[in-house]
Short mmCIF file of C-alpha atoms in Angstrom, two decimals:
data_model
loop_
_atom_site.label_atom_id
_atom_site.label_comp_id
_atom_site.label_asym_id
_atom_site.label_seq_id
_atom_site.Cartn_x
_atom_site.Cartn_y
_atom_site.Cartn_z
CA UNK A 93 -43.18 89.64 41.60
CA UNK A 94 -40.97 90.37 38.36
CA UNK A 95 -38.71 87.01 39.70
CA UNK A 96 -38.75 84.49 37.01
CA UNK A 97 -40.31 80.98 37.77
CA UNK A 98 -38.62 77.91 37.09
CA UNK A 99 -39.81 76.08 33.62
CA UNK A 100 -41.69 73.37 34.28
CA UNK A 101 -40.52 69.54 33.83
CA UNK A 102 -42.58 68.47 30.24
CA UNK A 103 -44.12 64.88 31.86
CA UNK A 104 -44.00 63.79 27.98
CA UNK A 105 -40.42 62.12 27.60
CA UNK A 106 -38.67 64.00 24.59
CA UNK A 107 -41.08 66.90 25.34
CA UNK A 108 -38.29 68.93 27.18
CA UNK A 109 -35.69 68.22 24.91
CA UNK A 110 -37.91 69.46 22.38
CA UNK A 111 -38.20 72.51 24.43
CA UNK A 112 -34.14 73.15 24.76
CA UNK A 113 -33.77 72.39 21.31
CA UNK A 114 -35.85 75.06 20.16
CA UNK A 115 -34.57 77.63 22.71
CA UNK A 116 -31.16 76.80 21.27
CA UNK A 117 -32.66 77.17 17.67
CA UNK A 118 -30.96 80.18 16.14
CA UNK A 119 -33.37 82.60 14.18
CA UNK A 120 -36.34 80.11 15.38
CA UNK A 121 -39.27 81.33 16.20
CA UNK A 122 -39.57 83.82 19.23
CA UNK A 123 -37.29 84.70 21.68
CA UNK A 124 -37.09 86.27 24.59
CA UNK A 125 -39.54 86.78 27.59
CA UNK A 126 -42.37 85.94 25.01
CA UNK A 127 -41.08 82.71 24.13
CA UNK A 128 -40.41 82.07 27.42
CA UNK A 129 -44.24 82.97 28.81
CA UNK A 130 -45.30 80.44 26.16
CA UNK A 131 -43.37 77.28 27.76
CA UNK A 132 -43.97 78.51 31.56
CA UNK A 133 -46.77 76.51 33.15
CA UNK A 134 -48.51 80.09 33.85
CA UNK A 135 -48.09 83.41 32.59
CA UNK A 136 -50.01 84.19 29.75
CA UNK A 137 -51.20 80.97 28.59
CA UNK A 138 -53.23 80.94 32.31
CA UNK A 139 -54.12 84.48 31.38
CA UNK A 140 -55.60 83.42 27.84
CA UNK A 141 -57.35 80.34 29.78
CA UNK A 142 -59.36 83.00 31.50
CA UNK A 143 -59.02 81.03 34.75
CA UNK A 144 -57.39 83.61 36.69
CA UNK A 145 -53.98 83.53 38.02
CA UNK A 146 -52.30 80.09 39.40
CA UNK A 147 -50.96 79.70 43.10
CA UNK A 148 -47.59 79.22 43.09
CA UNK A 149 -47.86 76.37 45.23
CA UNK A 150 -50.31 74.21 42.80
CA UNK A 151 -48.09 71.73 40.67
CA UNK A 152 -47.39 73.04 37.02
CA UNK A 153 -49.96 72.17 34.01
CA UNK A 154 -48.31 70.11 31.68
CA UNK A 155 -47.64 71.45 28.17
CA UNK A 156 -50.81 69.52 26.20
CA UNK A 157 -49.44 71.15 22.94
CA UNK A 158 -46.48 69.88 23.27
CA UNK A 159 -47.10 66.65 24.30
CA UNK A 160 -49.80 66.68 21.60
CA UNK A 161 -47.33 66.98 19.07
CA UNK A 162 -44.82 64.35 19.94
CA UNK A 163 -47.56 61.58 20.22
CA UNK A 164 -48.93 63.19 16.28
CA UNK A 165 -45.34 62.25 15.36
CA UNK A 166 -44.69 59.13 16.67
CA UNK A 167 -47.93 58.05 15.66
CA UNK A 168 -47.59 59.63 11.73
CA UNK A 169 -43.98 57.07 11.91
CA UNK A 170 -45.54 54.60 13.22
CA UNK A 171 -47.65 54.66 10.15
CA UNK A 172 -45.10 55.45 7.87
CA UNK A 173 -43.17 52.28 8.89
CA UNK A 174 -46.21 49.88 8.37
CA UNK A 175 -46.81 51.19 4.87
CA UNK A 176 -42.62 50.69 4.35
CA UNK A 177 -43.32 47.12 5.44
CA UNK A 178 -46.14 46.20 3.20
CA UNK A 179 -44.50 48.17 0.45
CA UNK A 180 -41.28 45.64 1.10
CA UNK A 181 -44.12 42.35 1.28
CA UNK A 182 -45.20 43.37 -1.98
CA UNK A 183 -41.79 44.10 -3.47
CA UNK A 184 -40.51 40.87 -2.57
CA UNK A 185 -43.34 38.98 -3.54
CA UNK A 186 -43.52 40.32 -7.15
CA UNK A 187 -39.65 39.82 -7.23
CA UNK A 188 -40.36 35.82 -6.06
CA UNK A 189 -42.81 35.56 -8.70
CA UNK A 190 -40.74 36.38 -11.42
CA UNK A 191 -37.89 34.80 -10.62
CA UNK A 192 -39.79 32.02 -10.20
CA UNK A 193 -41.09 32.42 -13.75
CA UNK A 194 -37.48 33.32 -15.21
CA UNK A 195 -35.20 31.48 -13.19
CA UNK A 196 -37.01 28.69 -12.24
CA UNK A 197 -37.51 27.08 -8.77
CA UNK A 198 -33.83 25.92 -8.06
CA UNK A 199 -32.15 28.75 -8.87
CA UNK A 200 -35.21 30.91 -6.94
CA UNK A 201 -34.03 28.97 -3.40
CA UNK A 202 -30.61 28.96 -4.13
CA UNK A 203 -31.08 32.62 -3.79
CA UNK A 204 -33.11 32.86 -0.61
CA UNK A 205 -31.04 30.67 0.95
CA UNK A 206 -28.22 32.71 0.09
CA UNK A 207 -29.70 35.95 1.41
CA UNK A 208 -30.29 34.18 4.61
CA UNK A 209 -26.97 33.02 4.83
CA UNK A 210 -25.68 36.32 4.42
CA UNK A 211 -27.66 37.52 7.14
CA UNK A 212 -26.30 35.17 9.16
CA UNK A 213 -22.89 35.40 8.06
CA UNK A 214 -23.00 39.32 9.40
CA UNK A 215 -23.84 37.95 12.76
CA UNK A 216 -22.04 35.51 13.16
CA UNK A 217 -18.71 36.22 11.17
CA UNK A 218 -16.31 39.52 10.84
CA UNK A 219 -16.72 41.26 7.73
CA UNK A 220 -14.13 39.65 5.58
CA UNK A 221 -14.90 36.05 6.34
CA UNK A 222 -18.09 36.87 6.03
CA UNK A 223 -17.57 38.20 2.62
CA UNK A 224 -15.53 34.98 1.72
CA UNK A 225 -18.46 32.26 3.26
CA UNK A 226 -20.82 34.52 1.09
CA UNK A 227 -18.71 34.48 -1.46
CA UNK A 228 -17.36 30.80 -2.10
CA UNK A 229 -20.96 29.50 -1.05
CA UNK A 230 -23.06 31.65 -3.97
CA UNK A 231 -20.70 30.21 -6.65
CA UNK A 232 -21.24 26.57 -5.69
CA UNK A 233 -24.68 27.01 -5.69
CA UNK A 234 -24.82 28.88 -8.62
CA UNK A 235 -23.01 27.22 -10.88
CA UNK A 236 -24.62 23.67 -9.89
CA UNK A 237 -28.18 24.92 -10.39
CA UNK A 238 -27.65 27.44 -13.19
CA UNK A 239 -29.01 25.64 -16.44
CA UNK A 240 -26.18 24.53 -18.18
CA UNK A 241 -25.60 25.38 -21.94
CA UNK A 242 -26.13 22.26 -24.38
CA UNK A 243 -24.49 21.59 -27.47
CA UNK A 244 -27.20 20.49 -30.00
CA UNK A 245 -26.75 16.68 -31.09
CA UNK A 246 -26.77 17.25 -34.71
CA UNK A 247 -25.13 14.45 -36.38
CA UNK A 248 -23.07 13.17 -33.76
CA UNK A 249 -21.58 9.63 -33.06
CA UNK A 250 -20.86 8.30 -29.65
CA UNK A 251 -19.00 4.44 -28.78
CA UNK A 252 -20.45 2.80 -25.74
CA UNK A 253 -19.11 -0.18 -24.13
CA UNK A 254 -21.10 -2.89 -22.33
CA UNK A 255 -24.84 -2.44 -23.56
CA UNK A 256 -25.55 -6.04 -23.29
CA UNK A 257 -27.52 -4.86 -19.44
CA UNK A 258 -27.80 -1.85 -17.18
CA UNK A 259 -25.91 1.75 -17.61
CA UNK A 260 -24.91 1.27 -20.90
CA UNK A 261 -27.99 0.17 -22.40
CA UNK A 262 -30.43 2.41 -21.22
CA UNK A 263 -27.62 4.96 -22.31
CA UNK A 264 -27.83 3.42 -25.82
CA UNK A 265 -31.36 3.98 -25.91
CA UNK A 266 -31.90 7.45 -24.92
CA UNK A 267 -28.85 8.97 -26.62
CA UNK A 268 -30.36 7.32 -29.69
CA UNK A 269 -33.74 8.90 -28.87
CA UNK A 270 -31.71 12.39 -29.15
CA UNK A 271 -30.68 11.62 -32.53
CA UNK A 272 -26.85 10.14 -31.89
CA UNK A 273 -25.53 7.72 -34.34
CA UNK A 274 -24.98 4.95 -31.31
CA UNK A 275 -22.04 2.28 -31.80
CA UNK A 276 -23.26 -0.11 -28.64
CA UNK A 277 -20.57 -3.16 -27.33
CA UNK A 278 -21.98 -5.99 -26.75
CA UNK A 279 -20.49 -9.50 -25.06
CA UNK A 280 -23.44 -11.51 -27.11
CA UNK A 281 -25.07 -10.44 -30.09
CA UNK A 282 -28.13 -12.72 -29.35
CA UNK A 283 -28.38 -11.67 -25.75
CA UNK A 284 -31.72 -10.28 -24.17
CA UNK A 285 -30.32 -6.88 -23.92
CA UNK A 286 -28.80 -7.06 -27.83
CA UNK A 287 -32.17 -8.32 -29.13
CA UNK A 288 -33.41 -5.48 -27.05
CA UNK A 289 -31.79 -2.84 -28.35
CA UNK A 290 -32.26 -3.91 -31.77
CA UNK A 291 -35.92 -4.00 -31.12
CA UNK A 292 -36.38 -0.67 -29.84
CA UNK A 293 -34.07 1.63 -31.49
CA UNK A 294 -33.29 3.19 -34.53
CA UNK A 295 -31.21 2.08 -37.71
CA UNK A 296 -28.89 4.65 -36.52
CA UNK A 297 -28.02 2.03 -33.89
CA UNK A 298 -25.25 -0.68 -34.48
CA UNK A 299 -24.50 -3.22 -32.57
CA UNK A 300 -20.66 -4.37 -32.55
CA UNK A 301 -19.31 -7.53 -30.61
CA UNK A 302 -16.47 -7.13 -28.32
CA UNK A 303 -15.14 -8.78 -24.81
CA UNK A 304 -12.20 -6.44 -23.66
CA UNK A 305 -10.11 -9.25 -22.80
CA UNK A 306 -9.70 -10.25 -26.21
CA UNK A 307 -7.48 -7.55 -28.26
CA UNK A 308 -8.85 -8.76 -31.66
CA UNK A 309 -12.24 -8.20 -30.45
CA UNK A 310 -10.87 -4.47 -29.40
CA UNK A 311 -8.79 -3.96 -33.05
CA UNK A 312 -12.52 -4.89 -35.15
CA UNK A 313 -14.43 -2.79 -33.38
CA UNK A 314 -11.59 0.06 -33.80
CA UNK A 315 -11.39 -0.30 -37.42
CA UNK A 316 -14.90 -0.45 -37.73
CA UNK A 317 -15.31 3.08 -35.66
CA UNK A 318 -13.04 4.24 -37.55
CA UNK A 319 -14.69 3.58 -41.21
CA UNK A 320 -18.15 4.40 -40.12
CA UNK A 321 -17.15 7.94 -38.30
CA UNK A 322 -14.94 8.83 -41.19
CA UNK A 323 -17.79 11.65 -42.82
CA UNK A 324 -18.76 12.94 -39.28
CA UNK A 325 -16.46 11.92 -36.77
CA UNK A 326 -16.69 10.43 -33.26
CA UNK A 327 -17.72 12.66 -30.89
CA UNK A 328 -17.53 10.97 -27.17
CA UNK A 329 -16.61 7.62 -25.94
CA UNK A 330 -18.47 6.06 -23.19
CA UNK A 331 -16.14 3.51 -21.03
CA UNK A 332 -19.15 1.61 -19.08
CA UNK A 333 -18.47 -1.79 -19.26
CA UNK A 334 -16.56 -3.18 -15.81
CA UNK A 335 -17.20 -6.27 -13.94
CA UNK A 336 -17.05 -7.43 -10.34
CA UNK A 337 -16.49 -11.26 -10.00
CA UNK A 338 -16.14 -11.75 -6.01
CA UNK A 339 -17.29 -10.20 -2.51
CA UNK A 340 -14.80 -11.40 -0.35
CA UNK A 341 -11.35 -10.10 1.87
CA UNK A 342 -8.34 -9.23 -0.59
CA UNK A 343 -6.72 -12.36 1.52
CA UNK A 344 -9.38 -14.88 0.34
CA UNK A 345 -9.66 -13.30 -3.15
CA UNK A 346 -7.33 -15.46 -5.48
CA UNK A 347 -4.84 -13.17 -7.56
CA UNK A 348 -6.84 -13.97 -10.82
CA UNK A 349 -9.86 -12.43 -9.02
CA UNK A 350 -7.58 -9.27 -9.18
CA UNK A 351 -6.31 -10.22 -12.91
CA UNK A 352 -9.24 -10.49 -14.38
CA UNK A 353 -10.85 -7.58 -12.76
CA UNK A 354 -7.96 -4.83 -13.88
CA UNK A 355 -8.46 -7.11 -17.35
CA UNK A 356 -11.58 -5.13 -17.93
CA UNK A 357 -11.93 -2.30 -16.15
CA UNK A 358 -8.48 -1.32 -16.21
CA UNK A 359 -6.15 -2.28 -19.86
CA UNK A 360 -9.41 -3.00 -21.78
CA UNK A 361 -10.41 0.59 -21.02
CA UNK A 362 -7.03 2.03 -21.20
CA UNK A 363 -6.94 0.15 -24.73
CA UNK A 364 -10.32 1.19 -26.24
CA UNK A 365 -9.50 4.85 -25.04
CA UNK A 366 -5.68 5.24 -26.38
CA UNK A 367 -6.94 3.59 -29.82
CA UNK A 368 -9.97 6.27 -30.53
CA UNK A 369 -7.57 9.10 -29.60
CA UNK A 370 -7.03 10.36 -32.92
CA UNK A 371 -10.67 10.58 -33.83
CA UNK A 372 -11.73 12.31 -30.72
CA UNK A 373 -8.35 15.27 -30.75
CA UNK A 374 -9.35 15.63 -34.18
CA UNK A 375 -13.16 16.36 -33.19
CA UNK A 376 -12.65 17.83 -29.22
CA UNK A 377 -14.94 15.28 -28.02
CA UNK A 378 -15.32 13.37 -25.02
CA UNK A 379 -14.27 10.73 -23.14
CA UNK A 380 -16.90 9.76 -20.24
CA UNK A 381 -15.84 6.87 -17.82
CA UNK A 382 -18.30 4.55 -14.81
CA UNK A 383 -15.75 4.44 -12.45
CA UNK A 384 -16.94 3.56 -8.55
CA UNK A 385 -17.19 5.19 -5.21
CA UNK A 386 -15.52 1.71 -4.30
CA UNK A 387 -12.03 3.17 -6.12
CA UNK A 388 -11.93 6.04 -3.75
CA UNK A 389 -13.13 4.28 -0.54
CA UNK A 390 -11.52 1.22 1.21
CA UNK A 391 -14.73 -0.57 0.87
CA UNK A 392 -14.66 -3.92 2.93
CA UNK A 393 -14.09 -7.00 0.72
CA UNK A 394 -14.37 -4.77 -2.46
CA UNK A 395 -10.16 -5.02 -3.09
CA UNK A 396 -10.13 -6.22 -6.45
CA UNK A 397 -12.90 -4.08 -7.96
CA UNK A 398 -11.47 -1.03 -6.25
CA UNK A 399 -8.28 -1.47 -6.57
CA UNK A 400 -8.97 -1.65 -10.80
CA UNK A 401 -11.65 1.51 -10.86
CA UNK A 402 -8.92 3.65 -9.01
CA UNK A 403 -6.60 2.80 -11.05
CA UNK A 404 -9.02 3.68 -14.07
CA UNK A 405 -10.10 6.85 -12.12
CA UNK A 406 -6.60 8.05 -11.61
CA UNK A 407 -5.78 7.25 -15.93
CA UNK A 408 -8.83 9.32 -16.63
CA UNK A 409 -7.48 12.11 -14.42
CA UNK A 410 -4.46 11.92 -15.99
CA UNK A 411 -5.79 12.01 -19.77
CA UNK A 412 -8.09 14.84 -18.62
CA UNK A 413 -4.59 16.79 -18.03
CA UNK A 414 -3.03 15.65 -21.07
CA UNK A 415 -5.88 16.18 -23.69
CA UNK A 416 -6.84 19.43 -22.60
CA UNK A 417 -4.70 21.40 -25.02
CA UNK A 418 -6.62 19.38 -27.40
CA UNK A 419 -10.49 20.42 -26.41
CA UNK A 420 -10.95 16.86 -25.27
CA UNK A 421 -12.94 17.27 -21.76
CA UNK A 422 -13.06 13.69 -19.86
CA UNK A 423 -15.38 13.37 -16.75
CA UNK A 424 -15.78 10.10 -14.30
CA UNK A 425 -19.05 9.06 -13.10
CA UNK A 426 -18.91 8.03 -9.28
CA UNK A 427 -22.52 6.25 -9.20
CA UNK A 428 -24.32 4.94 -6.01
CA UNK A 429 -25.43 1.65 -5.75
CA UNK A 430 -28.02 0.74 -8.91
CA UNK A 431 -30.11 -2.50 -8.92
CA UNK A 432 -28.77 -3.44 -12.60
CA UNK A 433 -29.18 -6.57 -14.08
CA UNK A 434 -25.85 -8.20 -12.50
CA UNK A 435 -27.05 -6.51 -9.18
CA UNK A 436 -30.36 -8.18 -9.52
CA UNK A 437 -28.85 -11.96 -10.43
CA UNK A 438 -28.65 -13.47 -7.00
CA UNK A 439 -27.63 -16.91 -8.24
CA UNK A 440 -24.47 -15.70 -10.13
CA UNK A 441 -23.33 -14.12 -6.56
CA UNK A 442 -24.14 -17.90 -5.07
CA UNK A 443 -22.37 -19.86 -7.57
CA UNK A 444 -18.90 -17.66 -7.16
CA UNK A 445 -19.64 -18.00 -3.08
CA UNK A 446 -19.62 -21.61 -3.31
CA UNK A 447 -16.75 -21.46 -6.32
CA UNK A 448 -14.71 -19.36 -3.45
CA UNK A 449 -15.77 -22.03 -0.80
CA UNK A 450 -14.61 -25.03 -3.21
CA UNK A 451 -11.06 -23.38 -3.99
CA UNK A 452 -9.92 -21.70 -1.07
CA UNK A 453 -6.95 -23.54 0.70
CA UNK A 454 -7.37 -25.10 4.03
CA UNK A 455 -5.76 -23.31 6.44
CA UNK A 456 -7.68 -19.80 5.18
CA UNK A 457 -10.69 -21.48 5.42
CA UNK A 458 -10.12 -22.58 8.80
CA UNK A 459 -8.67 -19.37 10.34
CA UNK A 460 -11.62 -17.28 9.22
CA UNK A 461 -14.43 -19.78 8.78
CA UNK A 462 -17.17 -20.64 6.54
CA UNK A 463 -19.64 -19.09 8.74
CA UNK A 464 -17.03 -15.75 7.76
CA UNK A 465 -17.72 -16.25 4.00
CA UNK A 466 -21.60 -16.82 4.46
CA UNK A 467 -21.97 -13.91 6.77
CA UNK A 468 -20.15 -11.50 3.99
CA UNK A 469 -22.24 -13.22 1.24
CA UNK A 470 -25.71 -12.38 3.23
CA UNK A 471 -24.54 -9.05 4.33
CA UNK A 472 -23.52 -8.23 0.59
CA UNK A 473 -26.63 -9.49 -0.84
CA UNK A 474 -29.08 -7.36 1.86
CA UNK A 475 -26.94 -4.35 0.51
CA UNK A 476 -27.70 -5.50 -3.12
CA UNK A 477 -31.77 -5.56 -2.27
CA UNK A 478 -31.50 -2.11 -1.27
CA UNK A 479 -30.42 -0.47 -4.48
CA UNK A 480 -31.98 2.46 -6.53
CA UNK A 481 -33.91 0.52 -8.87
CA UNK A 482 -34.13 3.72 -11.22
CA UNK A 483 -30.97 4.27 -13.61
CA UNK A 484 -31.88 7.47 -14.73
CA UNK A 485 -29.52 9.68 -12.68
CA UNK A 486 -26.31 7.65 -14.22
CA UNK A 487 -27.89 8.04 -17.73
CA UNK A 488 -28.54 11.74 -17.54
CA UNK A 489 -24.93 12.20 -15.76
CA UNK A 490 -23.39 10.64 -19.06
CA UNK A 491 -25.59 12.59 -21.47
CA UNK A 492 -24.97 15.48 -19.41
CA UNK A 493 -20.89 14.72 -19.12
CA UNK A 494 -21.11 14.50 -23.74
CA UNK A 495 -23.61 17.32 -24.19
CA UNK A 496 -22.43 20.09 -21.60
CA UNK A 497 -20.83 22.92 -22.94
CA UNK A 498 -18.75 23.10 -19.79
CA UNK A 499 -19.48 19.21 -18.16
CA UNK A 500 -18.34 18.45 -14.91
CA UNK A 501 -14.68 16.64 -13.97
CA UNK A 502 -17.00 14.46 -11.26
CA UNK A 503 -20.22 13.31 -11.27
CA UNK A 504 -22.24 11.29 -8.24
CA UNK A 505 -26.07 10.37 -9.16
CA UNK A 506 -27.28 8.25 -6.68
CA UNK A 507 -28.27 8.90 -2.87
CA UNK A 508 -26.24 9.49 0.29
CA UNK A 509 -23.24 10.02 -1.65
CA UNK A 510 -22.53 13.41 -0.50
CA UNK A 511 -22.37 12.15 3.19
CA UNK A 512 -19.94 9.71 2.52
CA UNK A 513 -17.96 11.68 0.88
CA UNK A 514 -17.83 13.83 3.71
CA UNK A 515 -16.95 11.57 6.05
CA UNK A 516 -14.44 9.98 4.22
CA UNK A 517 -12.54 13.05 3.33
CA UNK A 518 -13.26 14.86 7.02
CA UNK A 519 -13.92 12.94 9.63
CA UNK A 520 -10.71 11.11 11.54
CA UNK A 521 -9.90 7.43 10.05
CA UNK A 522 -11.35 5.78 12.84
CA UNK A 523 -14.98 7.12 12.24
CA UNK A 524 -14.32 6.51 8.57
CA UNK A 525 -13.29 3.20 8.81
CA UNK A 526 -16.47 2.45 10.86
CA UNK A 527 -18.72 3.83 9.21
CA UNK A 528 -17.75 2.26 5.81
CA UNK A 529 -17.97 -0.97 8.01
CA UNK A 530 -21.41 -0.29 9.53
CA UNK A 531 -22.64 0.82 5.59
CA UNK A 532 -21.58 -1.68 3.09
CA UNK A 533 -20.60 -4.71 5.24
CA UNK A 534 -20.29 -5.28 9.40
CA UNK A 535 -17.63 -6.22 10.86
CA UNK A 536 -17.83 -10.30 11.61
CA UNK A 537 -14.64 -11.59 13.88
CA UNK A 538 -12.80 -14.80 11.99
CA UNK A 539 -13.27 -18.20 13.90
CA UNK A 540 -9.85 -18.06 15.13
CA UNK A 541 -10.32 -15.00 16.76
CA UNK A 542 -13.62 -15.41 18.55
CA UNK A 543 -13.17 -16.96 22.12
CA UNK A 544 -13.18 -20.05 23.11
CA UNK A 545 -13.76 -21.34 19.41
CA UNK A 546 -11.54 -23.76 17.82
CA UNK A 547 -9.14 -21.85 15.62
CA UNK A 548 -5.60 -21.73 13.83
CA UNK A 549 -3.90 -18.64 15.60
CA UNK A 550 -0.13 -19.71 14.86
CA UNK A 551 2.00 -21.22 11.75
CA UNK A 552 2.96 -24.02 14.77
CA UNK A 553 -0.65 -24.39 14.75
CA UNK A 554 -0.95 -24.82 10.88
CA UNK A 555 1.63 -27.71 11.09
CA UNK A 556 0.63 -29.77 14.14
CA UNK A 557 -3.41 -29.87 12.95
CA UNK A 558 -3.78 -33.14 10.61
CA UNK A 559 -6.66 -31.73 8.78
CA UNK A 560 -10.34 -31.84 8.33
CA UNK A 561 -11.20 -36.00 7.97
CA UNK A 562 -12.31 -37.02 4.54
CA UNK A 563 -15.87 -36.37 4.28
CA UNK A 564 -17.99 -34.60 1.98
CA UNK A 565 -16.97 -30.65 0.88
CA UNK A 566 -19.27 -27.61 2.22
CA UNK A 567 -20.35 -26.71 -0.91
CA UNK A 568 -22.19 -30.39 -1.28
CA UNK A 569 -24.04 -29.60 2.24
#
């Protein structure tokens, strides 16, 4: 009768360990046979019931008070954790609000998305590359959508080339809306976009004539810069005027077509810039240059232009290393394709297709065909129609590039320049070269390649064919 029972099994999972743990509890509560009579399933709990004593063979009672208190517990957590979570809710919704009210919306996602790329990064990543990702990732976007720091205009003066049309006019205008004293270039002083500017803007304005193939045109407007700039200096020079005469492969471009382009977007640029040197070390301004994608990218039939704004892009890099003990900061502007006034005239792009036509010698024009030349012509004019009619992403990169207090080496305003970029510099050459093929211009096979069609394939070719019979040119048909 004295013989101890067995405890009884708690059915509540945790109950027993409850149990042990505060058996094991040193000091704890009772001890002894009267804490032991208090977890048996009989004993004097059945005595206090007042239901008599238990048969030993009935299953024990389960411990209510126990079990009581473990669901009270989970229960008072359970609790506890949904409060936590609505105290978190409203944490981070008073946080979104004012960031969104002092940083602004940009700035407000580049931060949630860098949060969630952190949690993904200690998934995903070990510890130290995670670190790095997180790392490299929150300065890029942080220092792109951070609002820069301007320098206020004040009295400054600015040269900009090529304001007769497109960039460089509506640059003219809205620099002189910000109070700049504006020197605008001009081919014609009595064309639309001259009589336009001198419409619209302010006396502050002056218009100055000047082709940059013509070094007297370059030395007057130097002189002049120089005398009007004397009391306040020049502050930034904006290289924008360029020109692209012909759309066609560097084989079928004649060598002037390559002349005249590095003419003006190459030595008159590189003669402009060296000759307002002196008044832009002596003021740390800027030098801000329209080069092309099409001078980092082997565009199809795009070898003249180019080849002359990589060969400007590379000088600029080059004064950018060489001025900087100076304070002179130069940044290149990488634009997408703008519909500008050249883009727009459609007959200028005819008249040089049927110039091309007229001029090119015969046995070019029969190894790749005049169906070759039209099909480039077409495909380059259905890229033309498709360009961003709105110029303000060029004219804020140039404000941007003179007014920043740190501006950028690079700029790209446009569209779909990123992914290019990305290709170009990533993917293998073959995707590259296709898909600068499939964007700009597709491929189209010359006639003496194509099967079955009449073609010169050979030099032995070349001398046995008598020629086309007299008749009248293509351009007349």
């Amino acid at each position: 009768m004295n013989a101890r029972r067995k405890p009884a099994l708690c059915p509540v999972p945790g109950a027993q360990a409850a149990v042990s743990r505060r058996r094991a509890r040193p000091g704890g509560g009772s001890s002894g046979p009267v804490a032991q009579a208090s977890f048996e399933g009989g004993g004097a709990s059945d005595s206090r019931s007042g239901d008599g004593p238990r048969d030993p063979e009935a299953p024990p009672a389960p411990n209510r008070s126990v079990a009581t208190g473990s669901l009270g517990v989970r229960a008072r957590q359970g609790v506890c954790a949904r409060h936590l979570q609505r105290r978190k809710a409203s944490v981070y919704v008073t946080c979104a609000g004012v960031g969104r009210g002092c940083l602004g919306r940009p700035l407000l996602a580049a931060l949630a998305l860098l949060a969630a790329l952190d949690w993904l990064c200690q998934r995903l990543l070990p510890p130290l590359a995670a670190l790095a990702v997180l790392a490299a990732t929150g300065w890029i976007m942080l220092s792109r959508l951070a609002r820069p720091q301007r320098l206020p205009v004040a009295t400054r003066a600015v040269l900009i080339t090529g304001c007769d049309s497109g960039f460089g006019k509506a640059t003219a205008k809205k620099l002189d809306a910000l109070g700049f004293t504006v020197l605008a270039t001009v081919l014609d002083l009595n064309s639309p976009g001259a009589l336009e500017l001198r419409a619209c803007c302010s006396p502050r304005l002056k218009l100055l004539q000047m082709d940059l193939t013509k070094p007297a045109d370059i030395s007057r407007v130097l002189e002049f810069t120089k005398a009007h700039t004397a009391s306040t200096g020049l502050w930034g020079l904006v290289n924008n005027a360029g020109q692209n005469i012909l759309v066609a492969d560097a084989e079928l471009s004649p060598v002037s077509t390559f002349r005249s382009c590095m003419e003006v977007n190459f030595f008159g640029t590189l003669e402009v810039t060296k000759g307002l040197l002196p008044l832009l070390r002596h003021s740390s301004g800027r030098i801000v240059t329209v080069s092309s994608p099409a001078g980092d990218m082997p565009f199809p039939c795009l070898a003249a232009y180019g080849t002359s704004k990589a060969a400007v892009a590379l000088l600029m890099d080059t004064f950018s290393c060489e001025l900087l003990p100076w304070g002179v900061k130069v940044s290149v502007i990488q634009p997408a394709c703008f519909k500008t006034e050249a883009v727009k005239d459609m007959d200028q792009w005819e008249e040089r297709k049927r110039q091309l036509l007229a001029n090119l010698p015969r046995e070019l024009l029969q190894a790749y065909g005049e169906d070759y030349i039209e099909h480039l012509n077409g495909q380059f004019l259905h890229c033309l129609s498709q360009a961003l009619p709105d110029l303000s992403p060029v004219v804020d990169a140039i404000t941007d590039a003179l007014l920043a207090a740190q501006p950028r080496r690079r700029y790209y305003p446009g569209h779909g320049l990123g992914l290019m970029y990305f290709i170009h510099y990533y993917l293998p050459e073959g995707l590259r070269r296709r898909f600068l093929q499939s964007f700009f211009i597709s491929p189209y096979v010359p006639r003496a390649l194509r099967p079955g069609q009449p073609g010169l394939t050979s030099a032995r070719d070349v001398a046995q064919d008598p020629g086309p019979k007299p008749g009248p040119s293509p351009t007349a048909q």
